[in-house]
PDB file of C-alpha atoms and ligand atoms in Angstrom:
ATOM      1  CA  MET A  24       0.845   3.981  11.560  1.00 91.00           C
ATOM      2  CA  ILE A  25      -3.225   3.598  10.615  1.00 96.00           C
ATOM      3  CA  LYS A  26      -4.181   4.275   6.995  1.00 96.00           C
ATOM      4  CA  LYS A  27      -7.733   4.347   6.496  1.00 97.00           C
ATOM      5  CA  ILE A  28     -10.692   1.802   7.675  1.00 97.00           C
ATOM      6  CA  ASP A  29     -10.337  -1.340   5.123  1.00 97.00           C
ATOM      7  CA  HIS A  30     -13.906  -2.923   6.003  1.00 97.00           C
ATOM      8  CA  ILE A  31     -16.675  -2.421   8.776  1.00 98.00           C
ATOM      9  CA  ALA A  32     -17.548  -5.912   8.885  1.00 97.00           C
ATOM     10  CA  VAL A  33     -21.548  -7.122   9.826  1.00 98.00           C
ATOM     11  CA  ALA A  34     -21.936 -10.644  11.945  1.00 97.00           C
ATOM     12  CA  VAL A  35     -24.989 -12.290  10.699  1.00 97.00           C
ATOM     13  CA  ASP A  36     -26.994 -15.882  10.659  1.00 94.00           C
ATOM     14  CA  ASN A  37     -27.998 -16.545   7.024  1.00 95.00           C
ATOM     15  CA  LEU A  38     -25.972 -15.198   4.830  1.00 97.00           C
ATOM     16  CA  ASP A  39     -27.737 -15.396   1.674  1.00 97.00           C
ATOM     17  CA  GLU A  40     -30.866 -13.766   3.105  1.00 97.00           C
ATOM     18  CA  ALA A  41     -28.437 -10.703   4.274  1.00 98.00           C
ATOM     19  CA  ILE A  42     -26.317 -10.198   0.625  1.00 98.00           C
ATOM     20  CA  ALA A  43     -29.826 -10.430  -0.570  1.00 98.00           C
ATOM     21  CA  MET A  44     -30.578  -7.216   1.613  1.00 97.00           C
ATOM     22  CA  TYR A  45     -27.120  -4.986   1.266  1.00 97.00           C
ATOM     23  CA  ARG A  46     -27.327  -6.138  -3.035  1.00 97.00           C
ATOM     24  CA  ASP A  47     -31.044  -5.588  -3.729  1.00 97.00           C
ATOM     25  CA  VAL A  48     -32.293  -2.693  -0.861  1.00 97.00           C
ATOM     26  CA  LEU A  49     -29.246  -0.543   0.121  1.00 97.00           C
ATOM     27  CA  GLY A  50     -28.163  -1.021  -3.807  1.00 97.00           C
ATOM     28  CA  LEU A  51     -24.745  -1.616  -2.561  1.00 97.00           C
ATOM     29  CA  GLU A  52     -21.557  -3.363  -5.369  1.00 97.00           C
ATOM     30  CA  PHE A  53     -21.645  -7.036  -4.736  1.00 97.00           C
ATOM     31  CA  HIS A  54     -17.980  -7.926  -4.753  1.00 95.00           C
ATOM     32  CA  GLY A  55     -18.425 -12.337  -3.978  1.00 95.00           C
ATOM     33  CA  VAL A  56     -17.802 -14.579  -1.266  1.00 97.00           C
ATOM     34  CA  GLU A  57     -14.975 -16.247   0.397  1.00 95.00           C
ATOM     35  CA  GLU A  58     -14.468 -18.617   3.248  1.00 95.00           C
ATOM     36  CA  VAL A  59     -11.630 -18.231   5.573  1.00 89.00           C
ATOM     37  CA  ALA A  60     -11.248 -21.161   7.006  1.00 88.00           C
ATOM     38  CA  GLY A  61      -8.991 -20.105  10.385  1.00 83.00           C
ATOM     39  CA  GLN A  62     -11.661 -18.083  11.296  1.00 86.00           C
ATOM     40  CA  LYS A  63     -14.448 -20.775  10.460  1.00 93.00           C
ATOM     41  CA  VAL A  64     -16.407 -17.942   7.701  1.00 94.00           C
ATOM     42  CA  LYS A  65     -17.567 -17.144   4.969  1.00 96.00           C
ATOM     43  CA  VAL A  66     -17.653 -13.766   4.446  1.00 96.00           C
ATOM     44  CA  ALA A  67     -18.939 -11.856   1.190  1.00 97.00           C
ATOM     45  CA  PHE A  68     -17.844  -8.229   0.077  1.00 96.00           C
ATOM     46  CA  PHE A  69     -19.401  -5.142  -0.771  1.00 98.00           C
ATOM     47  CA  LYS A  70     -17.674  -2.195  -1.822  1.00 96.00           C
ATOM     48  CA  VAL A  71     -18.834   1.286  -0.660  1.00 96.00           C
ATOM     49  CA  GLY A  72     -16.599   4.091  -1.949  1.00 94.00           C
ATOM     50  CA  GLU A  73     -12.588   3.330  -0.873  1.00 91.00           C
ATOM     51  CA  MET A  74     -14.328   0.954   1.399  1.00 95.00           C
ATOM     52  CA  HIS A  75     -16.186  -2.232   2.275  1.00 97.00           C
ATOM     53  CA  ILE A  76     -18.452  -4.167   4.307  1.00 98.00           C
ATOM     54  CA  GLU A  77     -17.524  -7.195   4.954  1.00 97.00           C
ATOM     55  CA  LEU A  78     -21.498  -9.467   5.959  1.00 98.00           C
ATOM     56  CA  THR A  79     -19.674 -12.311   8.147  1.00 96.00           C
ATOM     57  CA  ALA A  80     -20.744 -15.889   8.638  1.00 97.00           C
ATOM     58  CA  PRO A  81     -19.977 -18.561  10.539  1.00 96.00           C
ATOM     59  CA  THR A  82     -18.927 -22.344   9.074  1.00 95.00           C
ATOM     60  CA  SER A  83     -19.247 -23.842  12.033  1.00 94.00           C
ATOM     61  CA  GLU A  84     -20.727 -23.707  15.846  1.00 93.00           C
ATOM     62  CA  ASP A  85     -17.355 -22.870  17.341  1.00 93.00           C
ATOM     63  CA  SER A  86     -16.130 -20.000  15.034  1.00 92.00           C
ATOM     64  CA  PRO A  87     -15.740 -16.638  16.937  1.00 88.00           C
ATOM     65  CA  ALA A  88     -18.937 -15.208  14.758  1.00 91.00           C
ATOM     66  CA  ALA A  89     -20.740 -17.841  16.265  1.00 95.00           C
ATOM     67  CA  LYS A  90     -19.783 -17.284  19.925  1.00 93.00           C
ATOM     68  CA  PHE A  91     -20.429 -13.487  19.162  1.00 92.00           C
ATOM     69  CA  ILE A  92     -24.090 -13.548  17.357  1.00 96.00           C
ATOM     70  CA  ALA A  93     -24.832 -16.053  20.390  1.00 96.00           C
ATOM     71  CA  LYS A  94     -23.842 -14.172  23.058  1.00 94.00           C
ATOM     72  CA  ARG A  95     -24.255 -10.764  21.605  1.00 92.00           C
ATOM     73  CA  GLY A  96     -26.870 -11.254  18.897  1.00 95.00           C
ATOM     74  CA  ALA A  97     -26.429 -10.189  15.204  1.00 96.00           C
ATOM     75  CA  GLY A  98     -25.084  -6.928  13.658  1.00 96.00           C
ATOM     76  CA  ILE A  99     -21.485  -4.512  13.899  1.00 96.00           C
ATOM     77  CA  HIS A 100     -18.859  -7.104  14.412  1.00 95.00           C
ATOM     78  CA  HIS A 101     -15.513  -4.947  13.885  1.00 96.00           C
ATOM     79  CA  ILE A 102     -13.504  -1.655  12.116  1.00 98.00           C
ATOM     80  CA  ALA A 103     -10.638  -2.746  10.393  1.00 98.00           C
ATOM     81  CA  PHE A 104      -7.770  -0.668   9.483  1.00 98.00           C
ATOM     82  CA  GLU A 105      -5.805  -1.102   7.015  1.00 97.00           C
ATOM     83  CA  VAL A 106      -1.613  -0.337   8.086  1.00 97.00           C
ATOM     84  CA  ASP A 107       1.429  -1.075   5.768  1.00 95.00           C
ATOM     85  CA  ASP A 108       3.290  -3.161   8.641  1.00 96.00           C
ATOM     86  CA  ILE A 109       0.829  -5.337  10.730  1.00 97.00           C
ATOM     87  CA  SER A 110       3.574  -6.703  13.397  1.00 96.00           C
ATOM     88  CA  ALA A 111       5.218  -2.729  13.832  1.00 96.00           C
ATOM     89  CA  GLN A 112       1.473  -1.666  14.286  1.00 97.00           C
ATOM     90  CA  ALA A 113       0.737  -4.220  17.011  1.00 97.00           C
ATOM     91  CA  ALA A 114       3.945  -3.204  18.966  1.00 96.00           C
ATOM     92  CA  ASP A 115       2.903   0.123  18.829  1.00 97.00           C
ATOM     93  CA  PHE A 116      -0.295  -0.699  20.345  1.00 97.00           C
ATOM     94  CA  GLU A 117       0.705  -3.177  22.972  1.00 96.00           C
ATOM     95  CA  SER A 118       3.071  -1.076  23.793  1.00 97.00           C
ATOM     96  CA  LYS A 119       0.614   1.071  24.793  1.00 97.00           C
ATOM     97  CA  GLY A 120      -1.294  -1.105  27.022  1.00 97.00           C
ATOM     98  CA  VAL A 121      -3.591  -2.770  24.321  1.00 97.00           C
ATOM     99  CA  ARG A 122      -4.122  -6.146  25.234  1.00 97.00           C
ATOM    100  CA  MET A 123      -3.688  -7.728  21.802  1.00 97.00           C
ATOM    101  CA  ILE A 124      -6.456 -10.729  20.815  1.00 95.00           C
ATOM    102  CA  ASP A 125      -3.455 -12.462  18.650  1.00 91.00           C
ATOM    103  CA  ARG A 126       0.008 -12.704  19.428  1.00 85.00           C
ATOM    104  CA  GLU A 127       0.828 -14.015  15.616  1.00 92.00           C
ATOM    105  CA  PRO A 128      -0.828 -12.483  12.475  1.00 95.00           C
ATOM    106  CA  LYS A 129      -3.478 -14.650  10.590  1.00 92.00           C
ATOM    107  CA  ILE A 130      -4.524 -15.137   7.387  1.00 90.00           C
ATOM    108  CA  GLY A 131      -7.873 -13.477   6.591  1.00 88.00           C
ATOM    109  CA  ALA A 132      -9.765 -13.551   3.692  1.00 87.00           C
ATOM    110  CA  GLY A 133      -7.937 -11.285   0.163  1.00 87.00           C
ATOM    111  CA  GLY A 134      -4.570 -13.364   1.634  1.00 90.00           C
ATOM    112  CA  ALA A 135      -4.451 -10.764   4.160  1.00 94.00           C
ATOM    113  CA  LYS A 136      -2.265 -10.383   7.488  1.00 96.00           C
ATOM    114  CA  ILE A 137      -4.406 -10.074   9.884  1.00 95.00           C
ATOM    115  CA  VAL A 138      -4.786  -9.151  14.198  1.00 97.00           C
ATOM    116  CA  PHE A 139      -7.662  -8.352  16.011  1.00 96.00           C
ATOM    117  CA  ALA A 140      -7.030  -6.329  19.621  1.00 97.00           C
ATOM    118  CA  HIS A 141      -8.869  -6.694  22.241  1.00 96.00           C
ATOM    119  CA  PRO A 142     -12.295  -4.599  22.836  1.00 95.00           C
ATOM    120  CA  LYS A 143     -11.716  -4.620  26.202  1.00 95.00           C
ATOM    121  CA  SER A 144      -8.852  -2.277  25.581  1.00 96.00           C
ATOM    122  CA  PHE A 145     -10.995   0.297  23.166  1.00 96.00           C
ATOM    123  CA  ALA A 146     -14.099   1.157  24.708  1.00 96.00           C
ATOM    124  CA  GLY A 147     -16.225  -2.390  23.118  1.00 94.00           C
ATOM    125  CA  VAL A 148     -15.337  -2.059  20.230  1.00 96.00           C
ATOM    126  CA  LEU A 149     -12.770  -4.901  18.456  1.00 95.00           C
ATOM    127  CA  PHE A 150     -10.297  -3.500  15.688  1.00 97.00           C
ATOM    128  CA  GLU A 151      -8.546  -5.352  12.959  1.00 97.00           C
ATOM    129  CA  LEU A 152      -5.542  -4.805  11.875  1.00 98.00           C
ATOM    130  CA  LYS A 153      -4.732  -5.494   8.165  1.00 97.00           C
ATOM    131  CA  GLU A 154      -2.001  -5.667   5.782  1.00 97.00           C
ATOM    132  CA  PRO A 155      -2.879  -6.580   2.565  1.00 94.00           C
ATOM    133  CA  ARG A 156      -1.255  -9.362   1.008  1.00 91.00           C
ATOM    134  CA  GLN A 157       0.234  -7.344  -2.054  1.00 76.00           C
ATOM    135  CA  ALA A 158       1.134  -3.664  -1.165  1.00 53.00           C
ATOM    136  CA  GLU A 159       1.259  -1.567  -4.692  1.00 57.00           C
ATOM    137  CA  GLU A 160       4.691  -0.756  -5.334  1.00 52.00           C
ATOM    138  CA  SER A 161       3.938   2.459  -7.273  1.00 50.00           C
ATOM    139  CA  GLU A 162       7.279   4.470  -5.525  1.00 47.00           C
TER     140      GLU A 162
HETATM  141 ZN1   ZN B   5     -12.907  -8.180   8.674  1.00 90.58          ZN
END
């Protein structure tokens, strides 16, 4: 089950310039930068209410984010949904005919498990499923 939108990711060429814009012009709360080696990107986080905006900049020419920018230009890259059980949600998508980009979860920012669904399955929108590394045990 999809719980909420965790973040919207924006692909950018120049991370420092983009950080300055989001922090100083928009005035959003900056939560730092993390390098995600598996995706060959550096990611900057901004908190907006309950969700985040992630600025994603490629660290290598063969990064998927670099290919995205080369093909479509900088801009909105994906929307991430938080889920409790990423394998169950991916299986549910597949049972409904959704084409998944990832067969197995990868490790994203913050150690979360992530998978991407193919944008052809969702009218051109790239959706990420994210299972946070540590669920809050409040019950
Ligand atoms: Zn993401």
